[in-house]
Short mmCIF file of C-alpha atoms and ligand atoms in Angstrom, two decimals:
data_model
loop_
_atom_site.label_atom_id
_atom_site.label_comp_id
_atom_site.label_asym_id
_atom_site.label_seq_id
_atom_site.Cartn_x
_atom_site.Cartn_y
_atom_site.Cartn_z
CA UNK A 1 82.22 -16.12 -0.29
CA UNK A 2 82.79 -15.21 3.23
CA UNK A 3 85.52 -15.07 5.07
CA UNK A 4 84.73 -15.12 8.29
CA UNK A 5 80.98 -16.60 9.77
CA UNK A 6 80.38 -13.16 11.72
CA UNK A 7 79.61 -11.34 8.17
CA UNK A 8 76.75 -11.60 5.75
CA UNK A 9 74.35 -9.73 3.21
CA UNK A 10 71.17 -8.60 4.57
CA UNK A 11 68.21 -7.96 2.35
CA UNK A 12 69.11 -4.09 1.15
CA UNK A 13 72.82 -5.96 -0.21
CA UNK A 14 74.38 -4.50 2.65
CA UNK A 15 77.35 -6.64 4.38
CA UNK A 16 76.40 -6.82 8.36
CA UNK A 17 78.85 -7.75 10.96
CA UNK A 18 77.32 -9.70 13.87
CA UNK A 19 73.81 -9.18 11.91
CA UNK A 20 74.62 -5.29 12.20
CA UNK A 21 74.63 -3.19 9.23
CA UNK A 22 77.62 -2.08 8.31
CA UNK A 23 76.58 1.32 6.42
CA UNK A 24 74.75 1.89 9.79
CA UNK A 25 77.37 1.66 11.50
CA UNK A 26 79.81 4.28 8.86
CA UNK A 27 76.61 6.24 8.82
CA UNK A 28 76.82 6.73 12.82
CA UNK A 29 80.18 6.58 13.73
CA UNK A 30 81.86 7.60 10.73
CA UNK A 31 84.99 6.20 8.84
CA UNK A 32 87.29 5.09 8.78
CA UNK A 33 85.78 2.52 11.30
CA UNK A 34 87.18 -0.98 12.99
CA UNK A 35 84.42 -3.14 13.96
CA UNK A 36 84.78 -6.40 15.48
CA UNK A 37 82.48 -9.24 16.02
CA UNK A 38 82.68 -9.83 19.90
CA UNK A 39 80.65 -12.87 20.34
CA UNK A 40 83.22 -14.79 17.30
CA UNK A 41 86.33 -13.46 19.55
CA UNK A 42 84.99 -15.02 22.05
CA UNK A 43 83.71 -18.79 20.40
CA UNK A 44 87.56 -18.73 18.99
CA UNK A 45 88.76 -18.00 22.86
CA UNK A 46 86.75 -20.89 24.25
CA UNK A 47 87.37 -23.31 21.07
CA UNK A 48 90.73 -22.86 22.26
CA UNK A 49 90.80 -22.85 25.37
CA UNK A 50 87.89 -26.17 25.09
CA UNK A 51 91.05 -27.78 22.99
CA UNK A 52 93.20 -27.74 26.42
CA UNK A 53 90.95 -29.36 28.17
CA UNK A 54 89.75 -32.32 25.26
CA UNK A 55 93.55 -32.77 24.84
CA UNK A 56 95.73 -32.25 27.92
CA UNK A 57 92.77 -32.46 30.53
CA UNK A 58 92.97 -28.79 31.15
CA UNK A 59 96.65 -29.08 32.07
CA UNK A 60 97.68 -25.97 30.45
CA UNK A 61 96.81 -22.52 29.54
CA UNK A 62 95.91 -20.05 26.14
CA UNK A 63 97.61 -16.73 26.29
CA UNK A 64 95.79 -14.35 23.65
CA UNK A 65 99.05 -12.81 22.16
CA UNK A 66 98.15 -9.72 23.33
CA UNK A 67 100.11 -8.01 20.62
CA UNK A 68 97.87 -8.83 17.80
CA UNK A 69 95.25 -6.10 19.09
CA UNK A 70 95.66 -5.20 22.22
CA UNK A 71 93.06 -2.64 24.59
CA UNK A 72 91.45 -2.99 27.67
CA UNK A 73 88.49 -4.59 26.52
CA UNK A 74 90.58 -7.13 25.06
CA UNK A 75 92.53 -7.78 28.10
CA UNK A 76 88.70 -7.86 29.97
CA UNK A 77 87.36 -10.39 27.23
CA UNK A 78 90.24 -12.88 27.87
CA UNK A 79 90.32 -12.83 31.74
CA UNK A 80 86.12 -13.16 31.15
CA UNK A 81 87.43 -16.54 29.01
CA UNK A 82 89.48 -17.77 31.56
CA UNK A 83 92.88 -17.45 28.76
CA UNK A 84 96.69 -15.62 29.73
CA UNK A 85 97.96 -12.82 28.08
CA UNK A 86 101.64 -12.74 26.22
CA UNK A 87 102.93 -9.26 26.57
CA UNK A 88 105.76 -7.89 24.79
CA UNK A 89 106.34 -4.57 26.30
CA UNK A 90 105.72 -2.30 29.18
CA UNK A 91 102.87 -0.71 27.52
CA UNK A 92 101.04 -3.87 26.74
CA UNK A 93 101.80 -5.06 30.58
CA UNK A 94 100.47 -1.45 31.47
CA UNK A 95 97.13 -2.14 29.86
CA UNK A 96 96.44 -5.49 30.85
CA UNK A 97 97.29 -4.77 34.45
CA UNK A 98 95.30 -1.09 33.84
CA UNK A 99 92.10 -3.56 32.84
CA UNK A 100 92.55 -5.39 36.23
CA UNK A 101 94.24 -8.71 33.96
CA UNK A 102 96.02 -10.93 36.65
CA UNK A 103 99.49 -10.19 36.78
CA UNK A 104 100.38 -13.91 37.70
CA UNK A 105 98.86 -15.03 34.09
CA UNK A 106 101.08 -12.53 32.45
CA UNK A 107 104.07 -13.73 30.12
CA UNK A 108 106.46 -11.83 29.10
CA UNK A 109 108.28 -11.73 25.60
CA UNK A 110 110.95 -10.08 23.54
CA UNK A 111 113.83 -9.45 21.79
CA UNK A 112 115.12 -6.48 23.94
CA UNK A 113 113.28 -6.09 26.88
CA UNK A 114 114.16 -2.70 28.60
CA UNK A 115 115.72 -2.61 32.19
CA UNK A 116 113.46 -0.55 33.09
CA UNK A 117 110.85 -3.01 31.89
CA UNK A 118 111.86 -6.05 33.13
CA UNK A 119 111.46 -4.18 36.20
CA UNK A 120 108.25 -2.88 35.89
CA UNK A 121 107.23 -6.24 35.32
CA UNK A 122 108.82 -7.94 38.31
CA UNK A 123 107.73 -5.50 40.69
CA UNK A 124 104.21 -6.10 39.13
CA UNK A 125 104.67 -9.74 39.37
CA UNK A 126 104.34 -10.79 35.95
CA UNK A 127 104.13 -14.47 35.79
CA UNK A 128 106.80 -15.24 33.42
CA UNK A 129 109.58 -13.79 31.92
CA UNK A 130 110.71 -15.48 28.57
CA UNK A 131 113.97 -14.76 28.47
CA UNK A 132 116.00 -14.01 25.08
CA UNK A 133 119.42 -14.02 25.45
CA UNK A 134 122.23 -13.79 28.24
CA UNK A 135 122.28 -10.39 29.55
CA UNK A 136 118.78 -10.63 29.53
CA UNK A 137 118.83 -13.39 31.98
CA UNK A 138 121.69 -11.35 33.98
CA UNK A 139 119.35 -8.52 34.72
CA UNK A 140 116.49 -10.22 35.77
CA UNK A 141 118.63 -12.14 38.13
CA UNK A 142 119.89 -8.85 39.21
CA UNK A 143 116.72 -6.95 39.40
CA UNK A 144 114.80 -9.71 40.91
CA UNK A 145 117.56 -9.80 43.82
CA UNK A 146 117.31 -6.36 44.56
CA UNK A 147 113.61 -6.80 45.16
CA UNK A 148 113.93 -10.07 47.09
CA UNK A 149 112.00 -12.29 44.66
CA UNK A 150 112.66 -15.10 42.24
CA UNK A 151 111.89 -14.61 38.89
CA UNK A 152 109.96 -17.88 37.18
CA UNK A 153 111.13 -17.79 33.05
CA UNK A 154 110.78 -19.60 30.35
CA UNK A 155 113.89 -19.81 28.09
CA UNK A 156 112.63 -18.63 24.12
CA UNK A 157 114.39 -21.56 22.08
CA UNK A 158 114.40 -21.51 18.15
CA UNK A 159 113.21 -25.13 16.97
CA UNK A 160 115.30 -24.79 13.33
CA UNK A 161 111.86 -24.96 11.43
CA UNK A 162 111.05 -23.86 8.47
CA UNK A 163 107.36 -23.35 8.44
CA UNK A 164 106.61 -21.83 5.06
CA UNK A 165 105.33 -19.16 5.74
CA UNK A 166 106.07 -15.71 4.13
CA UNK A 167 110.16 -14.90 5.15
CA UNK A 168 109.43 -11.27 7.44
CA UNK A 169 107.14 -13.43 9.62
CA UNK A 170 108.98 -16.92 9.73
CA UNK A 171 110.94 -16.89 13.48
CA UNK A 172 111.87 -20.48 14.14
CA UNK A 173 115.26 -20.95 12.14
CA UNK A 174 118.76 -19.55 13.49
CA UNK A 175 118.88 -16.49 11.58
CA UNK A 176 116.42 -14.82 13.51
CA UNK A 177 116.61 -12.21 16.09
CA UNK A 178 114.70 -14.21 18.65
CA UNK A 179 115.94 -17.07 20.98
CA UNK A 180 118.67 -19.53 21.85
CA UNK A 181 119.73 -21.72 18.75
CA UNK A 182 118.87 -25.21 19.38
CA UNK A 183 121.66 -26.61 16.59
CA UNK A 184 124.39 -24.68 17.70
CA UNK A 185 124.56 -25.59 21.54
CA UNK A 186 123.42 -22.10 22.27
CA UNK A 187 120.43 -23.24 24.33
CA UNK A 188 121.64 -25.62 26.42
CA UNK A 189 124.86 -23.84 27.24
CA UNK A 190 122.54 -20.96 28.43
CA UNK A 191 119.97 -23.43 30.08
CA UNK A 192 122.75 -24.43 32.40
CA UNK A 193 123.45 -20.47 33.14
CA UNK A 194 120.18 -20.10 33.90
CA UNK A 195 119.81 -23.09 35.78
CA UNK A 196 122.34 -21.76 37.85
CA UNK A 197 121.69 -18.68 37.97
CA UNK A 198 120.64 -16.97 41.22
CA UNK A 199 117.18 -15.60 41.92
CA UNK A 200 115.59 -17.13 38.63
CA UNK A 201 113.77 -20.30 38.16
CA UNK A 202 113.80 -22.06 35.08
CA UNK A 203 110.20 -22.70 34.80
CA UNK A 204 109.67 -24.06 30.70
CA UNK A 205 110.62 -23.28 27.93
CA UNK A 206 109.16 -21.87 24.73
CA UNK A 207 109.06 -21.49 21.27
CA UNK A 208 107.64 -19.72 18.32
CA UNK A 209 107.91 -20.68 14.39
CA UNK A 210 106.02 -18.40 12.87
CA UNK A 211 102.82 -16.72 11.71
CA UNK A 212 99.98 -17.48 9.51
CA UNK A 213 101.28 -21.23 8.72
CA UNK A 214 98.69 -23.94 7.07
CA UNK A 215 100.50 -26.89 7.91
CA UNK A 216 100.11 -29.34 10.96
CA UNK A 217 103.09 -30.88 10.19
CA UNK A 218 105.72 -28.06 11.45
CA UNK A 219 103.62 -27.49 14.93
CA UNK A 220 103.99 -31.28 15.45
CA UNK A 221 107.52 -31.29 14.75
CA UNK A 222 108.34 -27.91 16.96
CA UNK A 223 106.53 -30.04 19.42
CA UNK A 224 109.07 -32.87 18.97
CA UNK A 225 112.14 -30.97 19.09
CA UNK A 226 110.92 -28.91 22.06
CA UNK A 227 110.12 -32.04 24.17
CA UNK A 228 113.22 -33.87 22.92
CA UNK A 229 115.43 -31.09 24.21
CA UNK A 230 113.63 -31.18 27.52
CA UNK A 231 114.71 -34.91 27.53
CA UNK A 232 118.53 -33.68 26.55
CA UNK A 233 118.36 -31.12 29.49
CA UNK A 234 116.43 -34.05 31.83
CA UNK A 235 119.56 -35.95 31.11
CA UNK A 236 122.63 -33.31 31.02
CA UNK A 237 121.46 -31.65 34.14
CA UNK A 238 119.07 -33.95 36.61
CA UNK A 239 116.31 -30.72 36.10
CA UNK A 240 112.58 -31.89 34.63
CA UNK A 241 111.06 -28.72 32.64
CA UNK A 242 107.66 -28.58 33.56
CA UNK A 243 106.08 -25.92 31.45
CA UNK A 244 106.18 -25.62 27.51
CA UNK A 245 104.63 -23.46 25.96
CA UNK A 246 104.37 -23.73 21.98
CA UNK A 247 103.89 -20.90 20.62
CA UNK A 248 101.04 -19.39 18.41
CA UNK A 249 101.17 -18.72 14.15
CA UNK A 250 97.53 -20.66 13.56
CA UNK A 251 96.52 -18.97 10.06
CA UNK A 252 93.17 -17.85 8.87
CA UNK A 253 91.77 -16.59 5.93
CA UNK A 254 92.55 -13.49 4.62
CA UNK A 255 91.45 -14.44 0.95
CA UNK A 256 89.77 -17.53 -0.73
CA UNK A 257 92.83 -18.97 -1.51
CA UNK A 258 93.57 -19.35 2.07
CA UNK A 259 92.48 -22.65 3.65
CA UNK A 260 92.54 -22.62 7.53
CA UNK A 261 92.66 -25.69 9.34
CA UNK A 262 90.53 -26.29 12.20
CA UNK A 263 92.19 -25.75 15.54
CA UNK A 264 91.53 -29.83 16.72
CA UNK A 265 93.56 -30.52 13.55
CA UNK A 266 96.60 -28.87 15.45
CA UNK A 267 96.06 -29.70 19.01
CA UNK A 268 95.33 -33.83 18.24
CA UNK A 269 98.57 -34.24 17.19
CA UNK A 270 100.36 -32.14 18.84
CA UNK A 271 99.13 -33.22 21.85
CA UNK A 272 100.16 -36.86 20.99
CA UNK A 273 103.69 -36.01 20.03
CA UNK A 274 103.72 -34.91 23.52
CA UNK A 275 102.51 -37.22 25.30
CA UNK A 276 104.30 -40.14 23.19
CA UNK A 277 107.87 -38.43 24.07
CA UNK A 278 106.85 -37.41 27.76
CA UNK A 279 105.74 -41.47 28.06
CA UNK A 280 108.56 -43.15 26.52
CA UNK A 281 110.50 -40.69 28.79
CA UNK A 282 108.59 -41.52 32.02
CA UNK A 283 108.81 -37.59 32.39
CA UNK A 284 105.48 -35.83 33.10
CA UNK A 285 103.46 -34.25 30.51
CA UNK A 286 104.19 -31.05 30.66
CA UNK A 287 101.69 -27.56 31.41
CA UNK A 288 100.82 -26.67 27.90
CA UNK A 289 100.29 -23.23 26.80
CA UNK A 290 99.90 -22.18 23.32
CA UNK A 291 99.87 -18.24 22.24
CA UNK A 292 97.35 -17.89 19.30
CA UNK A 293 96.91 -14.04 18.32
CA UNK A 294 95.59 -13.59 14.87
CA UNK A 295 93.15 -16.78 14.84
CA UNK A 296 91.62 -15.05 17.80
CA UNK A 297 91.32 -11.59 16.53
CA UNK A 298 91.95 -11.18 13.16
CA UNK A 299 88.93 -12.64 10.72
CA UNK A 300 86.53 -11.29 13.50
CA UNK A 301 86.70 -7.55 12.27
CA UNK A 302 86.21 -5.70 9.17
CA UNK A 303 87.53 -1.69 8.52
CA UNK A 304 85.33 0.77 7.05
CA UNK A 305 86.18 3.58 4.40
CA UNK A 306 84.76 5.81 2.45
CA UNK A 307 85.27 6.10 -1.11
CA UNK A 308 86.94 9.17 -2.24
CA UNK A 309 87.99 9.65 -5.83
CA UNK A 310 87.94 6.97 -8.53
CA UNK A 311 91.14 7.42 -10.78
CA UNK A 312 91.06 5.44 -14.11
CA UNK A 313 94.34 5.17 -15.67
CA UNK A 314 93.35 3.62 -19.28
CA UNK A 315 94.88 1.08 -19.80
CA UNK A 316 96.59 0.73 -16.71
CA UNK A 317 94.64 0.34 -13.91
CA UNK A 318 92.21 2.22 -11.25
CA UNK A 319 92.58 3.48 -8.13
CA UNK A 320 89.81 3.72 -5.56
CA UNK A 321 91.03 6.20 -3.29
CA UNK A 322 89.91 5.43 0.73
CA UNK A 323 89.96 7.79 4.22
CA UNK A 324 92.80 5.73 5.71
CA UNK A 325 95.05 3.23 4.29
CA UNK A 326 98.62 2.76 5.84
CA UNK A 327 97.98 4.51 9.33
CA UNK A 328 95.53 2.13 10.29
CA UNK A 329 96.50 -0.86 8.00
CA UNK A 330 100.52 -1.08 6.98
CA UNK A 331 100.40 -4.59 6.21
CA UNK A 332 100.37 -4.15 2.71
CA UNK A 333 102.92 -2.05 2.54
CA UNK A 334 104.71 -4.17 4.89
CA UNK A 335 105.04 -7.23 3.67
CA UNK A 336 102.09 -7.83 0.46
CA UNK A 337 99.36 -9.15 2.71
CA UNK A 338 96.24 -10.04 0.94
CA UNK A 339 93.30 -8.81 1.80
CA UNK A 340 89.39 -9.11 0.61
CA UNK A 341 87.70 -6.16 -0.28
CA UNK A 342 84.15 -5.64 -1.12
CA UNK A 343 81.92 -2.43 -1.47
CA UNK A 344 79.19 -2.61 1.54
CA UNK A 345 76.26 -0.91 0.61
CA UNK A 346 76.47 -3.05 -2.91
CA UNK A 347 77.66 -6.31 -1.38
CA UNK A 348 75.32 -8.16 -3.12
CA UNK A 349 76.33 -7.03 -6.82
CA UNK A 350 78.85 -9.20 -8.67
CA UNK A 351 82.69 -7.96 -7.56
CA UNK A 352 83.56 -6.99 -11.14
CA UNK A 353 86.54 -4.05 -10.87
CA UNK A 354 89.29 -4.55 -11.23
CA UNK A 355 91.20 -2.09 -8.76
CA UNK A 356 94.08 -1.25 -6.62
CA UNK A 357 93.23 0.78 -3.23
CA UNK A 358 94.77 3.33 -2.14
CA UNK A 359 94.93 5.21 1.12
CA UNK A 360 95.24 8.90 1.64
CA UNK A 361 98.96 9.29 2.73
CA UNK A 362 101.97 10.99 0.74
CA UNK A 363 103.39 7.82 0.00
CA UNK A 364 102.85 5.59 -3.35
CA UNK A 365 103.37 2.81 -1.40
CA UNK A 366 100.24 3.30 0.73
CA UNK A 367 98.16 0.83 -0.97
CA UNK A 368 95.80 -1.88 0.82
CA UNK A 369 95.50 -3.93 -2.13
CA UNK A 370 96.63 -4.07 -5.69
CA UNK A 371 94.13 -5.54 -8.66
CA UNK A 372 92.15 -6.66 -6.60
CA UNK A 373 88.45 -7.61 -7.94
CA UNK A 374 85.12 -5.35 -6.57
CA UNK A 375 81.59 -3.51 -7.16
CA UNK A 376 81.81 -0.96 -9.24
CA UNK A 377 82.19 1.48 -6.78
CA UNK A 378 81.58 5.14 -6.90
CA UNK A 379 82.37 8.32 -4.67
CA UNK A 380 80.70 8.11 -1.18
CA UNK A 381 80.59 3.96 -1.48
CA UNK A 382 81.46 2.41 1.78
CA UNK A 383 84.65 0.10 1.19
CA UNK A 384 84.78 -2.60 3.89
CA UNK A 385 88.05 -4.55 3.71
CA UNK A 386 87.83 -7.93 5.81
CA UNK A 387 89.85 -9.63 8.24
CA UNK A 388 91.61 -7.09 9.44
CA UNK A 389 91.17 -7.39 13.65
CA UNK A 390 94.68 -8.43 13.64
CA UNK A 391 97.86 -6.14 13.56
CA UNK A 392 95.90 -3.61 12.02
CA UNK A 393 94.80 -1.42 14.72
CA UNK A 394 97.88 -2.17 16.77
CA UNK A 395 100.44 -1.26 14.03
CA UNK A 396 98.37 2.07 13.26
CA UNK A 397 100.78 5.34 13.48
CA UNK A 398 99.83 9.04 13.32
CA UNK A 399 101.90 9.50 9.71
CA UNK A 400 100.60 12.71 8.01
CA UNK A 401 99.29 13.24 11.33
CA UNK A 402 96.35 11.45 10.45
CA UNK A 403 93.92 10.49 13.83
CA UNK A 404 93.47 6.83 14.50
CA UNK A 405 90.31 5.20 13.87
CA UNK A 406 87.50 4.57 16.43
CA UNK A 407 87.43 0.82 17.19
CA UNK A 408 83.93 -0.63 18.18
CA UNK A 409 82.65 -3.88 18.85
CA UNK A 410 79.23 -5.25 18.13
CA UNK A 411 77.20 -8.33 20.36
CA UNK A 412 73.49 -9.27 20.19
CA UNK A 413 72.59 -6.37 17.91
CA UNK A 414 74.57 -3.75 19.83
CA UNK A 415 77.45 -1.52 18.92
CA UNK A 416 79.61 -0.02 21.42
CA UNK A 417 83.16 1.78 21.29
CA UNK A 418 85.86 -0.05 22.78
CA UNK A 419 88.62 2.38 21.64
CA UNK A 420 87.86 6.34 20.69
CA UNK A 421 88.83 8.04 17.59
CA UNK A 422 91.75 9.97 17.97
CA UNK A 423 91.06 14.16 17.70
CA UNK A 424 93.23 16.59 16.34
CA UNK A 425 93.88 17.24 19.68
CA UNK A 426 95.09 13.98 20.71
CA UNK A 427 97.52 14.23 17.69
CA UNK A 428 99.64 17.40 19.84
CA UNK A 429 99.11 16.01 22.95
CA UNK A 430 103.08 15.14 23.13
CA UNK A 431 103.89 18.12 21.28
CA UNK A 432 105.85 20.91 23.44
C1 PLP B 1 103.25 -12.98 17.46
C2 PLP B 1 103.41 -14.05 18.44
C3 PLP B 1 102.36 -14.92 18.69
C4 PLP B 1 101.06 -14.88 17.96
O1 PLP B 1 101.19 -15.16 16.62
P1 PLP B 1 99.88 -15.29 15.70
O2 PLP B 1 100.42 -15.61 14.38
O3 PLP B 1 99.17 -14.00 15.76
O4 PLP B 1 99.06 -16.41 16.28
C5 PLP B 1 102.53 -15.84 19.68
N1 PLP B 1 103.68 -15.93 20.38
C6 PLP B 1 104.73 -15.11 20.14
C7 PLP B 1 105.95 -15.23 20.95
C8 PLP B 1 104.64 -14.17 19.16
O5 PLP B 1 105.67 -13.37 18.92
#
């Protein structure tokens, strides 16, 4: 019934995490509560990073998309596991290089990277700079002049694929914010530029199609088009890309109708695409990096509540009323995520309520799941709802001035806090 291997039942019908038990851990910390599972980050880290060297004999590189859930402990854990980090900001780049992280084995995305930041970073000496769009490129030529260094990029290409995955977190066609269009001459026009542009080098290129996608099939095909275009700009220009990096969007299970596909199911034939079009090319293979964020993070934590009030609405339906909700998990109200819920000091009763949870903000809309089967649950119950290590923590806000949660980790039957609960104090801190 599990949804990750990190969590079971122990013999009171509690749930544990990492063999811990989880109404312990509410008990001593308090809730809400993250908890992750640190030993499962880690055997997803090295699964991945073991896949790199089965299939391209280590020639490339995992970069933990740092955005998923990002602190220093994270940033410590993937140096530890030998993995990159994509940044997408000048905070995230702050904390990785604040937790000692390598600069060099920094890469650095997005849409509408500051001045400012792209500065930061090159004076930092971020590793690479994906670049977005034109003026993008323009400034970092222009920044990276002033300091007397080339900048290495990567050019962020969208592939055209449609990847079926859920349309607020699908990236890869042209109507998307990120990236050179493939279809439309876009990215080679601006592969030239960059090509000749001064103080850059045009190190790879990279692309992205999505989140939370099922299929092999669209990874192999990204793969396809990617190394196909580095055989169009191979033949337009003279240049041999040498670095591709494909992107993350492996999905795991939120619910039981999710069915996650081992990683070796992706990287085998990916890894032959490659290699086919790189050898009927008689180019080199190129350094591989892929960018998985949620398969590393996400199914290895679980977020305690505590019950408040139980509302029955005859007829309608009941909500079980929780001490967070949006501020420390708006993907429900984002986009309708599904989530698994259970009560965790009655885990081992049948899940028999029907129920919609609700958080504790003024806003209907603050839900974390709607009829959604659980133990008849009372006032004071510990709720755990699973899987959510992944853009939970780092999309928390401070609405209705509620704190953020404390964030701990548990490994060989200890708990420690990796990030503190925020105080009432913490909330004004900003305030003048
Ligand atoms: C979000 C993102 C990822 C990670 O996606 P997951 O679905 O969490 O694996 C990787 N690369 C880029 C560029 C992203 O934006």
């Amino acid at each position: 019934m599990f949804v990750s291997d990190c969590l079971d039942i122990n013999n009171d019908g509690h749930l544990t995490i990492g063999g811990i038990d989880t109404t312990e851990i509410a008990k001593e910390y308090g809730t809400p509560v993250i908890v992750y599972d640190e030993n499962s980050i880690r055997n997803n880290c090295r699964a991945f990073v073991g896949s790199i060297d089965k299939y391209y004999n280590g020639n490339g590189r995992v970069l933990y998309a740092n955005k998923a859930f990002s602190c220093l402990e994270m940033c410590r854990i993937c140096n530890d596991e030998k993995m990159g980090l994509d940044v997408v900001s000048g905070g995230e780049i702050y904390t990785a290089l604040k937790a000692g992280f390598p600069a060099e084995k920094l890469y650095f995305h997005g849409n509408n990277k500051s001045y400012t930041e792209l500065e930061y970073a090159l004076r930092n000496g971020v590793g690479r700079i994906v670049v977005d769009n034109p003026e993008e490129l323009g400034n970092i030529s222009e920044i990276a002049k002033k300091l007397g260094v080339t900048a290495n990029i990567y050019m962020r290409i969208k592939p055209g694929i449609d990847a079926h995955t859920h349309d607020f977190i699908k990236t890869g066609q042209i109507d998307c914010k990120f990236g050179f269009a493939l279809e439309t001459g876009e990215a080679m026009e601006n592969v030239k530029l960059a090509i000749s542009t001064e103080n850059v080098n045009l190190k790879g290129l990279h692309c992205h199609i999505g989140s939370q996608i099922f299929d092999v099939d669209p990874f192999v095909l990204a793969a396809e088009v990617m190394m196909n275009f580095i055989i169009d700009i191979k033949n337009e220009t003279g240049v041999v890309i040498s670095e591709l990096d494909l992107g993350g969007g492996f999905g795991i299970m939120y619910t039981e109708n999710d069915k996650p596909v081992a990683f070796e199911k992706y990287m085998k034939p990916v890894s032959e695409k490659v290699k086919e079009i790189a050898t009927q090319n008689g180019i080199p293979v190129p350094f591989i990096l892929i960018e998985p964020g949620r398969s590393i993070a996400g199914a290895e934590a679980v977020t305690l509540y505590t019950v408040g009030n139980v509302k029955k609405i005859p007829d309608i339906r009941t909500y079980v009323a929780i001490d967070g909700g949006m501020t420390d998990n708006p993907r429900y109200i984002l986009y309708q995520a599904e989530y698994t819920a259970l009560c965790a000091n009655k885990a081992d009763k049948p899940r028999d309520l029907e129920v919609t949870i609700a958080g504790k903000c003024c806003e209907s809309g603050d839900l974390i799941q709607e009829n959604t089967m659980i133990q008849a649950v009372e006032k004071g119950d510990i709720l755990a709802v699973l899987t959510t290590g992944a853009y939970n923590y780092s999309m928390a806000s401070n609405y209705n001035r509620v704190p953020r949660p404390e964030v701990l980790m548990v490994k060989d039957g200890k708990v420690r806090t990796v990030i503190r609960r925020e105080t009432y104090e913490d909330i004004v801190k900003n305030d003048v």
